[in-house]
Short mmCIF file of the C-alpha atoms (twelve columns), coordinates in Angstrom:
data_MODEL
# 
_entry.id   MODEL 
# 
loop_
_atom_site.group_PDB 
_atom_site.id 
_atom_site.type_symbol 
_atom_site.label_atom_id 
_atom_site.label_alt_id 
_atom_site.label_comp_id 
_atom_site.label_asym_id 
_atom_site.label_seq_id 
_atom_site.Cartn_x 
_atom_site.Cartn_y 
_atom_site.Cartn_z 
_atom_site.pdbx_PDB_model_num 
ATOM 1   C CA . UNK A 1   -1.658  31.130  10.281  1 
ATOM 2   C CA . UNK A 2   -0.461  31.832  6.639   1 
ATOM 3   C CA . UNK A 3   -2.971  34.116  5.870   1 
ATOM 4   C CA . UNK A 4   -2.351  35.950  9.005   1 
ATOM 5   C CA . UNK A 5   1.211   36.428  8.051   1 
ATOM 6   C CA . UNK A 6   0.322   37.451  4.452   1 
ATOM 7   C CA . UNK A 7   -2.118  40.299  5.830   1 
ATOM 8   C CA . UNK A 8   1.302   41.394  8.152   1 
ATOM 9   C CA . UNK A 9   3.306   41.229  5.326   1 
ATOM 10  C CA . UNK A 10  1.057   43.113  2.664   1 
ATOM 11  C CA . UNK A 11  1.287   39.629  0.647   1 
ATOM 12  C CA . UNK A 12  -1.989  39.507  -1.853  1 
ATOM 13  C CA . UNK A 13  -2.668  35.587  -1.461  1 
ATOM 14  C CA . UNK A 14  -5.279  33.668  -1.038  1 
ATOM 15  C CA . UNK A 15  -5.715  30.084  0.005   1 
ATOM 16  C CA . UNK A 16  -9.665  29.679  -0.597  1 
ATOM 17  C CA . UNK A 17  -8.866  27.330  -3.365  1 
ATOM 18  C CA . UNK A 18  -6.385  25.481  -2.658  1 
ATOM 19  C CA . UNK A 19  -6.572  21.758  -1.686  1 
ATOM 20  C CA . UNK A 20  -4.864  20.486  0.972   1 
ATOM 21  C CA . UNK A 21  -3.056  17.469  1.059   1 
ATOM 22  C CA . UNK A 22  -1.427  15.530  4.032   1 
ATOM 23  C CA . UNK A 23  1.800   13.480  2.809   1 
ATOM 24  C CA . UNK A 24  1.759   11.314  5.739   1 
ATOM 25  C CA . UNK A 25  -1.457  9.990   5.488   1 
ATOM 26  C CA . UNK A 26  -1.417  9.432   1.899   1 
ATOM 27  C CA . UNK A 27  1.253   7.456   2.404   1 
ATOM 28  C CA . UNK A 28  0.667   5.794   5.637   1 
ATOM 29  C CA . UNK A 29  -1.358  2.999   4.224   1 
ATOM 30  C CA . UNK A 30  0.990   1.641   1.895   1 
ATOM 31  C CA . UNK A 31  4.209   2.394   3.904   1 
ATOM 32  C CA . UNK A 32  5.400   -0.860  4.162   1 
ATOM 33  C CA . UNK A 33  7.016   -1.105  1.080   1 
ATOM 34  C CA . UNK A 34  9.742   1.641   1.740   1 
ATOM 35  C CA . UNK A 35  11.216  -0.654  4.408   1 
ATOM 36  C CA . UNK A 36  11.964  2.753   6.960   1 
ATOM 37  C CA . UNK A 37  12.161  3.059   10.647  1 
ATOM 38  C CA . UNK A 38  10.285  5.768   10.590  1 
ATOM 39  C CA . UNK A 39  8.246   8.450   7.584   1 
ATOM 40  C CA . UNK A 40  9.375   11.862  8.885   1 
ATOM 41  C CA . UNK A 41  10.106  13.980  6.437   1 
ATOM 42  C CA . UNK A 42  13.680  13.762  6.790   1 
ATOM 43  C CA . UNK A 43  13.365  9.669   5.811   1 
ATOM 44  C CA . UNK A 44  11.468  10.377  3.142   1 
ATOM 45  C CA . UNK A 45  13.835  12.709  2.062   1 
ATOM 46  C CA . UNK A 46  16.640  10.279  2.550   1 
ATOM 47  C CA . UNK A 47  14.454  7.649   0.465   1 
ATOM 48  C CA . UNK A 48  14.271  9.808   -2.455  1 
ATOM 49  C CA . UNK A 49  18.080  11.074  -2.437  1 
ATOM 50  C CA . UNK A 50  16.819  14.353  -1.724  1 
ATOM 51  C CA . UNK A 51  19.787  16.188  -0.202  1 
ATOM 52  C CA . UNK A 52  19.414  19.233  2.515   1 
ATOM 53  C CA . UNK A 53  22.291  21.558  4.356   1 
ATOM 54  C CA . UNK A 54  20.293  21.279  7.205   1 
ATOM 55  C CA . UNK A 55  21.258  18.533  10.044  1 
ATOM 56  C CA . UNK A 56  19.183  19.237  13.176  1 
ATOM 57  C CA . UNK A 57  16.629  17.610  14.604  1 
ATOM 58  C CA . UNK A 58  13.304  19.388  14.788  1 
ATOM 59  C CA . UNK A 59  13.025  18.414  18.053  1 
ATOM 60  C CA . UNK A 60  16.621  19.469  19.452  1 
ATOM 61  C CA . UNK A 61  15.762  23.029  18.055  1 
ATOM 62  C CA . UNK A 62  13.149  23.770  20.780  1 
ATOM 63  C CA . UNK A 63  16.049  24.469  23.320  1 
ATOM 64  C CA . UNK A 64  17.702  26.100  20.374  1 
ATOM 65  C CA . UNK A 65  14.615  28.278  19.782  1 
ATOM 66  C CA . UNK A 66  14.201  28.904  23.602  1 
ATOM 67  C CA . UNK A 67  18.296  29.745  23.724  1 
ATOM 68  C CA . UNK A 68  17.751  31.737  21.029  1 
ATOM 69  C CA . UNK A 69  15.169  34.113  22.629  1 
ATOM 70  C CA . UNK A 70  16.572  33.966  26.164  1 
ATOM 71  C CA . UNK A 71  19.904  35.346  24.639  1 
ATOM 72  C CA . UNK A 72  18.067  38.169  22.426  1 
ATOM 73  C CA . UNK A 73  16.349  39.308  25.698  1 
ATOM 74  C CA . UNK A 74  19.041  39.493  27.579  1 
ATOM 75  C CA . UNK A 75  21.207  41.899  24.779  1 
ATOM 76  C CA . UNK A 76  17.754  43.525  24.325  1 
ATOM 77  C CA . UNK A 77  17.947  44.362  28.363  1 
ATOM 78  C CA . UNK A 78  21.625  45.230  28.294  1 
ATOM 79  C CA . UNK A 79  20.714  48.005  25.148  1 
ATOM 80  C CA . UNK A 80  18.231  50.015  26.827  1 
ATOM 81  C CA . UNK A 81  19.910  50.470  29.883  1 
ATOM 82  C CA . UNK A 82  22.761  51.877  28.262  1 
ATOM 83  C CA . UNK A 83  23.150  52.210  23.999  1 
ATOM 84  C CA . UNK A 84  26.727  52.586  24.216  1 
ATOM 85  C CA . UNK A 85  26.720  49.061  25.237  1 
ATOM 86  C CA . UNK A 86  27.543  46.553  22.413  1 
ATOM 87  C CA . UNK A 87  25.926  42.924  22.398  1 
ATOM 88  C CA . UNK A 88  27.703  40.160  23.722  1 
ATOM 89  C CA . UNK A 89  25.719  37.524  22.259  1 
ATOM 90  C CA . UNK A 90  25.198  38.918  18.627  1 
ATOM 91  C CA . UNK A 91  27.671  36.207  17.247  1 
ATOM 92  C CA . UNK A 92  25.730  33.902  19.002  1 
ATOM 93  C CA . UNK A 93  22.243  35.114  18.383  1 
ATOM 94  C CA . UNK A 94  22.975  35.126  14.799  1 
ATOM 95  C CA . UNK A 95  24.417  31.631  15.078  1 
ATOM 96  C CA . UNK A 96  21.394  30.058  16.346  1 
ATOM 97  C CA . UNK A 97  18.790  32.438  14.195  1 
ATOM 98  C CA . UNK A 98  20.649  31.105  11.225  1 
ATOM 99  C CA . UNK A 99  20.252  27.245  12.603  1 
ATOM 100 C CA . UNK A 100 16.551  28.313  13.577  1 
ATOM 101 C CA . UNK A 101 15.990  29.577  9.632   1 
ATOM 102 C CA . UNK A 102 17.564  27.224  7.913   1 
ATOM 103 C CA . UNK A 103 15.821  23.960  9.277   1 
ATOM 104 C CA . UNK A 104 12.993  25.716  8.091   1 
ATOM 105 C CA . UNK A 105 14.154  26.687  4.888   1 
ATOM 106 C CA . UNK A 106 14.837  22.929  3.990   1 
ATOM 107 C CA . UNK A 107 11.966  22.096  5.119   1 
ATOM 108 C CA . UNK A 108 9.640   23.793  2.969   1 
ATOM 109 C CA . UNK A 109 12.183  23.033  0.079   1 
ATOM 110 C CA . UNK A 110 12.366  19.463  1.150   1 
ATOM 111 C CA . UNK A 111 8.541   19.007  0.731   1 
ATOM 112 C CA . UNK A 112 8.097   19.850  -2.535  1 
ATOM 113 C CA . UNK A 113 11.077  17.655  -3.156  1 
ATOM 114 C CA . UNK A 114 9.280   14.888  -1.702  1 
ATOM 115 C CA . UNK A 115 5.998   15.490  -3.367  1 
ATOM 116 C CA . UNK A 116 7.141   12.178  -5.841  1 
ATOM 117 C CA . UNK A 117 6.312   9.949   -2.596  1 
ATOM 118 C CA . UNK A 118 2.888   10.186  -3.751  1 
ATOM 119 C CA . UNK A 119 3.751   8.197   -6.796  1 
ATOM 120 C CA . UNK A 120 3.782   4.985   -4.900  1 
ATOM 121 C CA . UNK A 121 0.247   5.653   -3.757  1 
ATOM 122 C CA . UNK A 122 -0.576  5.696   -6.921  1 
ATOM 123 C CA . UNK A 123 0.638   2.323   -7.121  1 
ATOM 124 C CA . UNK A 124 -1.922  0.825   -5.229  1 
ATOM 125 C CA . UNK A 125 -4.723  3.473   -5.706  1 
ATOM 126 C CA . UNK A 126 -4.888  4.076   -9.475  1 
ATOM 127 C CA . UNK A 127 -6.164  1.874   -12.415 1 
ATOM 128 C CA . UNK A 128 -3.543  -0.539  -13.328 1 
ATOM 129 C CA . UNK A 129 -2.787  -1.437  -17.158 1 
ATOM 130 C CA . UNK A 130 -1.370  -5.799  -17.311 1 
ATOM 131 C CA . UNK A 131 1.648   -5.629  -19.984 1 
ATOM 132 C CA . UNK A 132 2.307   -9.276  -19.765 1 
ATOM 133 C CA . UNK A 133 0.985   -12.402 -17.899 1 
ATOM 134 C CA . UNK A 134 1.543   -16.079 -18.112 1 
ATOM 135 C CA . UNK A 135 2.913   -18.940 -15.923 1 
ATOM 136 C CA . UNK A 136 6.264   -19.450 -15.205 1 
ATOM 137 C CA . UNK A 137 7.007   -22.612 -13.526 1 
ATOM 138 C CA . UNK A 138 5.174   -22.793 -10.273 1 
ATOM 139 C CA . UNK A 139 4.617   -18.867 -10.601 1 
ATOM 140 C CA . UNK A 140 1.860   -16.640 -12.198 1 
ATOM 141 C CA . UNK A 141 4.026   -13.923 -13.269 1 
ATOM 142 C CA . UNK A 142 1.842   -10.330 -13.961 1 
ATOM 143 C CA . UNK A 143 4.189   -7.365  -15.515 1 
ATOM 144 C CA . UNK A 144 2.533   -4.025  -15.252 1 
ATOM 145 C CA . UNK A 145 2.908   -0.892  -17.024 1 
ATOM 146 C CA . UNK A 146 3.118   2.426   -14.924 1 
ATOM 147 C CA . UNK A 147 1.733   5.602   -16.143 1 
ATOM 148 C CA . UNK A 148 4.081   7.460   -14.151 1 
ATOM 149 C CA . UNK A 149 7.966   7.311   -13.532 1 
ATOM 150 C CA . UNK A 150 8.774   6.242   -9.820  1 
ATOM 151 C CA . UNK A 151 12.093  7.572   -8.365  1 
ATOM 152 C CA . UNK A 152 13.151  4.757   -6.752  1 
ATOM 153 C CA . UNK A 153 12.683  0.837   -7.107  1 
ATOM 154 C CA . UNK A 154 10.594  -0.214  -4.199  1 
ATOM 155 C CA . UNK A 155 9.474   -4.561  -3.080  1 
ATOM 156 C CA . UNK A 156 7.034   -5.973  -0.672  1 
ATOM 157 C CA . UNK A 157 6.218   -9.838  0.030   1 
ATOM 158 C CA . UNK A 158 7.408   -13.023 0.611   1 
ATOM 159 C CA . UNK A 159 7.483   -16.759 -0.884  1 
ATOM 160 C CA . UNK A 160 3.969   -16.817 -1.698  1 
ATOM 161 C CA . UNK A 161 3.578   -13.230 -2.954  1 
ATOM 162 C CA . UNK A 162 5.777   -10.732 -4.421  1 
ATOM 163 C CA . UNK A 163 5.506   -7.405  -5.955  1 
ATOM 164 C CA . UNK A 164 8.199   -5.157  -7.286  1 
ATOM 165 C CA . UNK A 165 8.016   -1.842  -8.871  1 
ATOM 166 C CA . UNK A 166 11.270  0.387   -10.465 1 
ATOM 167 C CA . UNK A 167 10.827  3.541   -13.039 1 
ATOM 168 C CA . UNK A 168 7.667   2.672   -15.016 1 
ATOM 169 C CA . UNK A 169 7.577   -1.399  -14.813 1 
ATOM 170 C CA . UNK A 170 5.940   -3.642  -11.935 1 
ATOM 171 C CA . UNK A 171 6.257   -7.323  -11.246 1 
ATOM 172 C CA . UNK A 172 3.688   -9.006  -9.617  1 
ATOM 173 C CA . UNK A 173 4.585   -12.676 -8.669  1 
ATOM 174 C CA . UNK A 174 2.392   -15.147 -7.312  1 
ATOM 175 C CA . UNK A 175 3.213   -18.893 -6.471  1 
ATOM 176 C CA . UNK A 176 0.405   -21.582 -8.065  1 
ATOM 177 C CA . UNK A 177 -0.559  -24.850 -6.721  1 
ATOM 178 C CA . UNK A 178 -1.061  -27.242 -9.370  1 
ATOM 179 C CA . UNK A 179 -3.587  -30.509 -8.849  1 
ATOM 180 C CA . UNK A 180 -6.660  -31.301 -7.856  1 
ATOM 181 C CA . UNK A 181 -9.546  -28.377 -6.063  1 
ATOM 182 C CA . UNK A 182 -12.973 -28.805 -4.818  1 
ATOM 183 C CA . UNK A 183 -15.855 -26.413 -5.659  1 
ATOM 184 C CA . UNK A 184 -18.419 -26.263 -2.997  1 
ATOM 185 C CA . UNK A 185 -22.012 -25.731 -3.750  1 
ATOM 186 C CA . UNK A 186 -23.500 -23.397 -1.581  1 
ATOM 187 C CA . UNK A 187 -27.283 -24.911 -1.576  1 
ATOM 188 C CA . UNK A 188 -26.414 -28.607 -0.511  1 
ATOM 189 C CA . UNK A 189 -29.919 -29.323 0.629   1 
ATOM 190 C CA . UNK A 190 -30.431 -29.418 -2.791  1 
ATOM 191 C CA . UNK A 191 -27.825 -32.068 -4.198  1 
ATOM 192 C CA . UNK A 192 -26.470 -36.195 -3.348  1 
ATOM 193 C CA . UNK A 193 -23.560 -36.850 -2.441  1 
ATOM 194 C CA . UNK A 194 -22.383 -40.145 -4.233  1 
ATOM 195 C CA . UNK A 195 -20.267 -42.134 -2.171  1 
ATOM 196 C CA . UNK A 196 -18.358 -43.787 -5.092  1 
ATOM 197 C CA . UNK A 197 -17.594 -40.780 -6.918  1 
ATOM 198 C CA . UNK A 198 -16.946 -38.923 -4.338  1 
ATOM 199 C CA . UNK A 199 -18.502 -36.060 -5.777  1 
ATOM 200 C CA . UNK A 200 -22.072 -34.354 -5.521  1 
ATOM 201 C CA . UNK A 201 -24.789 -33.996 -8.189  1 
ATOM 202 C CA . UNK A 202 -28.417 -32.010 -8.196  1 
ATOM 203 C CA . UNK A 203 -30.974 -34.204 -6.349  1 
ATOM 204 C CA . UNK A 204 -32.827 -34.351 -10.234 1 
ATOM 205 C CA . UNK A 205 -29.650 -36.577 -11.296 1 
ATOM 206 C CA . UNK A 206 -29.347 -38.226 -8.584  1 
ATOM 207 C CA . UNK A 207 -32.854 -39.726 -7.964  1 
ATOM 208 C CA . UNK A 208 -31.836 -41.975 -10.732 1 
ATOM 209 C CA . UNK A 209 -28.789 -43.026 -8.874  1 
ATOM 210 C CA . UNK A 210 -29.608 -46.317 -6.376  1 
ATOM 211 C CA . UNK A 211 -30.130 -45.203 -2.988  1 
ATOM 212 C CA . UNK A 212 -27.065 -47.347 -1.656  1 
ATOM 213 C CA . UNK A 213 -24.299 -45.269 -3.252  1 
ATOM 214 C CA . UNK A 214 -25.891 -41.854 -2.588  1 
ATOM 215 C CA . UNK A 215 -26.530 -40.187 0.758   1 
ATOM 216 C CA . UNK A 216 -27.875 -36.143 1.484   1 
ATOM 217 C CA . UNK A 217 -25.063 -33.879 0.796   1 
ATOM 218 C CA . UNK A 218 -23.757 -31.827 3.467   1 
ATOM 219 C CA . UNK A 219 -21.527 -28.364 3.251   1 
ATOM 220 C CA . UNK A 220 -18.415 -30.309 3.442   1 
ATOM 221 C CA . UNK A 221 -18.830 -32.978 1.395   1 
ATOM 222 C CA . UNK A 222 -21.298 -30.999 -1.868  1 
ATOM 223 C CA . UNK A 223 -18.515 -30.245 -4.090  1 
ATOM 224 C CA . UNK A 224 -17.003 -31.412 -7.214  1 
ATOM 225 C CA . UNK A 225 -13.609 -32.164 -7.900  1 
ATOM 226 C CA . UNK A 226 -11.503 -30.134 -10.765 1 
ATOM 227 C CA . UNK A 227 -8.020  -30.873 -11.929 1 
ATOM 228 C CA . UNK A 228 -5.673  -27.903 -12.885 1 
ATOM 229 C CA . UNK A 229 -3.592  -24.835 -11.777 1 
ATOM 230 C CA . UNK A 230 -4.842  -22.543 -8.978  1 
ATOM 231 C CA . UNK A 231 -3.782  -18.739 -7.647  1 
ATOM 232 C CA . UNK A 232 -4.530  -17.677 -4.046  1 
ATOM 233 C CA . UNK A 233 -7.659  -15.836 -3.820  1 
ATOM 234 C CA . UNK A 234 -8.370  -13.971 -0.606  1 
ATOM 235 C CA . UNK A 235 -11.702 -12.520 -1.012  1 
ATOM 236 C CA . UNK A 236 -14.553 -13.843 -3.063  1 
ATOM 237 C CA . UNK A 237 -14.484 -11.264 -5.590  1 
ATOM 238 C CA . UNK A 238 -14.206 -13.618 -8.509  1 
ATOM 239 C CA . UNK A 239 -15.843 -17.068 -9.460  1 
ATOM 240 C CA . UNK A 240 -16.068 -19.853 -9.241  1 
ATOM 241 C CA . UNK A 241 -13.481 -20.374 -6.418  1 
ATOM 242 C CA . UNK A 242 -11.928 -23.833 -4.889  1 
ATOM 243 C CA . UNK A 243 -10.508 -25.010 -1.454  1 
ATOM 244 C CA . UNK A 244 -8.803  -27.661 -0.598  1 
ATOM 245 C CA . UNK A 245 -11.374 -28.836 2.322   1 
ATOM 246 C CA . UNK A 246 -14.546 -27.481 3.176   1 
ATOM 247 C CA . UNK A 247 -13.401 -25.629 6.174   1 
ATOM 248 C CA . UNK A 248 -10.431 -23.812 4.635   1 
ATOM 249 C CA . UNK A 249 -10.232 -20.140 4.830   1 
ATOM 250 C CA . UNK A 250 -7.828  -19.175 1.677   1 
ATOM 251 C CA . UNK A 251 -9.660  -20.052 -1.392  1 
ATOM 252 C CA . UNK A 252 -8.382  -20.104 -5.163  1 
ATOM 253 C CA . UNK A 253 -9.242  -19.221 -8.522  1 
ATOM 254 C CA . UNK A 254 -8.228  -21.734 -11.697 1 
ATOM 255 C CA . UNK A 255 -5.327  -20.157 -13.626 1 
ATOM 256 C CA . UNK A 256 -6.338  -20.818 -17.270 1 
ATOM 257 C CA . UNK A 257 -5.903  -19.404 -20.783 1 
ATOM 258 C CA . UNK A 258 -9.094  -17.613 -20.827 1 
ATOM 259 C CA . UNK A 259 -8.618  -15.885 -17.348 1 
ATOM 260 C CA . UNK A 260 -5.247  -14.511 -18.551 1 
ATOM 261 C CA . UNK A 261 -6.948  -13.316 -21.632 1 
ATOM 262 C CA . UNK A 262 -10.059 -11.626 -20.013 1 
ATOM 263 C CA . UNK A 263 -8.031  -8.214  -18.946 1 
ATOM 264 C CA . UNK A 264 -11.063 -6.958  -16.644 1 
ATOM 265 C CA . UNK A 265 -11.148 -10.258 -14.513 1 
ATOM 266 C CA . UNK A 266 -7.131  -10.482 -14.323 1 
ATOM 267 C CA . UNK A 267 -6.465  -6.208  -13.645 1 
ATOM 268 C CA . UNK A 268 -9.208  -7.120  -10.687 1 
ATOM 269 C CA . UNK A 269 -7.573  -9.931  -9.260  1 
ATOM 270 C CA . UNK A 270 -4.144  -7.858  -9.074  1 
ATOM 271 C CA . UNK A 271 -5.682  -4.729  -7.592  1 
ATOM 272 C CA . UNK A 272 -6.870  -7.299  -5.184  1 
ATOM 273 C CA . UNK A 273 -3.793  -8.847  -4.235  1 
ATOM 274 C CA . UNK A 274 -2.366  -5.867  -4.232  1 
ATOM 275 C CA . UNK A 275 -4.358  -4.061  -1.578  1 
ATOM 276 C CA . UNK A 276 -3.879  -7.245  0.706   1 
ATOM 277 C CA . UNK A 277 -0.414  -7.244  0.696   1 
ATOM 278 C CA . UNK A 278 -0.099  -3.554  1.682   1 
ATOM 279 C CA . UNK A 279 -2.933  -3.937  4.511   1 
ATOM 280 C CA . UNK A 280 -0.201  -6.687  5.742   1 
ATOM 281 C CA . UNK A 281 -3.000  -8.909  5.679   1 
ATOM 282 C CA . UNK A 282 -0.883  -11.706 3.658   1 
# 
């Protein structure tokens, strides 16, 4: 369609090398932290403090359109029957052309405006760099830095889970649990479980435990116990990871000086808690 109009209009451009990129859908995947009713352009634009003279709804102006060209047919009729005969509707047909044009106008204005909006998918889809991370009470508390400025201070979670972001800081806060985790083995055929310990061993310790306080280990009871402070984990994309019972389906990952020191492990874990809360999946 554009290059159409460019050959009508004697315009030199060409679009063979330019990328195309859809707002919506870049967006659409992390949309929940805007908090809208709706991502038309005109919320967006609202969202970003982008202002625009233009009030009508895109979808009003298809009678307005349709007005518009029933009126300039009729004055078009009227004219060539007789061209002494002034318009009636010229006030009018200007009136509506001018409603017509300017909706469009801010339109195309209002989406470069809006191009920012694809800061916040940078958020989630770009490398993140940890400032700052430590413990905080009952809360693992993860400051990031932002390569970019973002317009407007944006929030998504709940009591478990929180993330906020504002101009280039983030805050990613996560509630611990602190006490006592199991670690399952995956291989129990090939450990004990002792029944006075409650805890499992490799069958090559535990042939040297009497055969009264040990018994075949089976998935739910081939763990080991571990004492200390734990972070939600939702995938298994670090290890080791702990539950509370065998058949638990959130697992956790111990919160400890050397995990907030190893940068690679900890910008992984956000990325990953990140992505979860966006998919609404927490």
């Amino acid at each position: 369609y554009l290059t159409k109009k460019c050959r009508l209009q004697k315009l030199p451009y060409s679009f063979e090398n330019i990328i195309s990129i859809d707002l919506y859908k870049k967006i659409f995947p992390i949309k929940k932290i805007f908090h809208l009713s709706s991502h038309k352009q005109k919320s967006i634009e609202a969202f970003l403090g982008v202002s625009r003279e233009d009030v009508s709804d895109g979808g009003d102006l298809i009678q307005v359109y349709q007005s518009y060209l029933g009126k300039k047919h009729i004055d078009a009729l009227r004219k060539a029957r007789s061209a002494k005969v002034e318009p009636e509707n010229s006030t009018e047909i200007q009136e509506l052309l001018h409603q017509l044009i300017l909706h469009n106008e801010d339109d195309l204005k209002g989406l470069l405006e809006i191009c920012p909006i694809l800061y916040y998918a940078d958020l989630f889809n770009k490398p993140i760099r940890i400032e700052q991370a430590g413990v905080d009470g009952d809360k693992l508390v993860i400051r990031l830095e932002l390569a970019f400025e973002l317009p407007v201070r944006v929030s998504i979670g709940n009591d478990q889970v929180y993330f906020s972001a504002n101009e280039r800081a983030a805050y990613l806060t996560i509630k611990i649990y602190e006490g006592e985790m199991k670690y399952f083995y995956a291989d129990y055929k090939d450990y004990y479980y002792l029944t006075a310990e409650d805890t499992a061993v490799h069958k090559s310790l535990a042939l040297f435990v009497d055969k009264d306080f040990r018994q075949k280990a089976k998935p739910s009871n081939c763990y080991t116990r571990k004492s200390g402070v734990f972070a939600p984990l939702y995938a298994p994309i670090l290890s080791p990871v702990f539950k509370h019972n065998f058949r638990d389906k959130l697992t956790f990952i111990e919160v400890h000086t050397d995990f907030l020191l190893q940068e690679e492990n900890l910008e992984q874990y956000v990325s990953h808690v990140l992505q979860h809360m966006v998919s609404g999946k927490l």
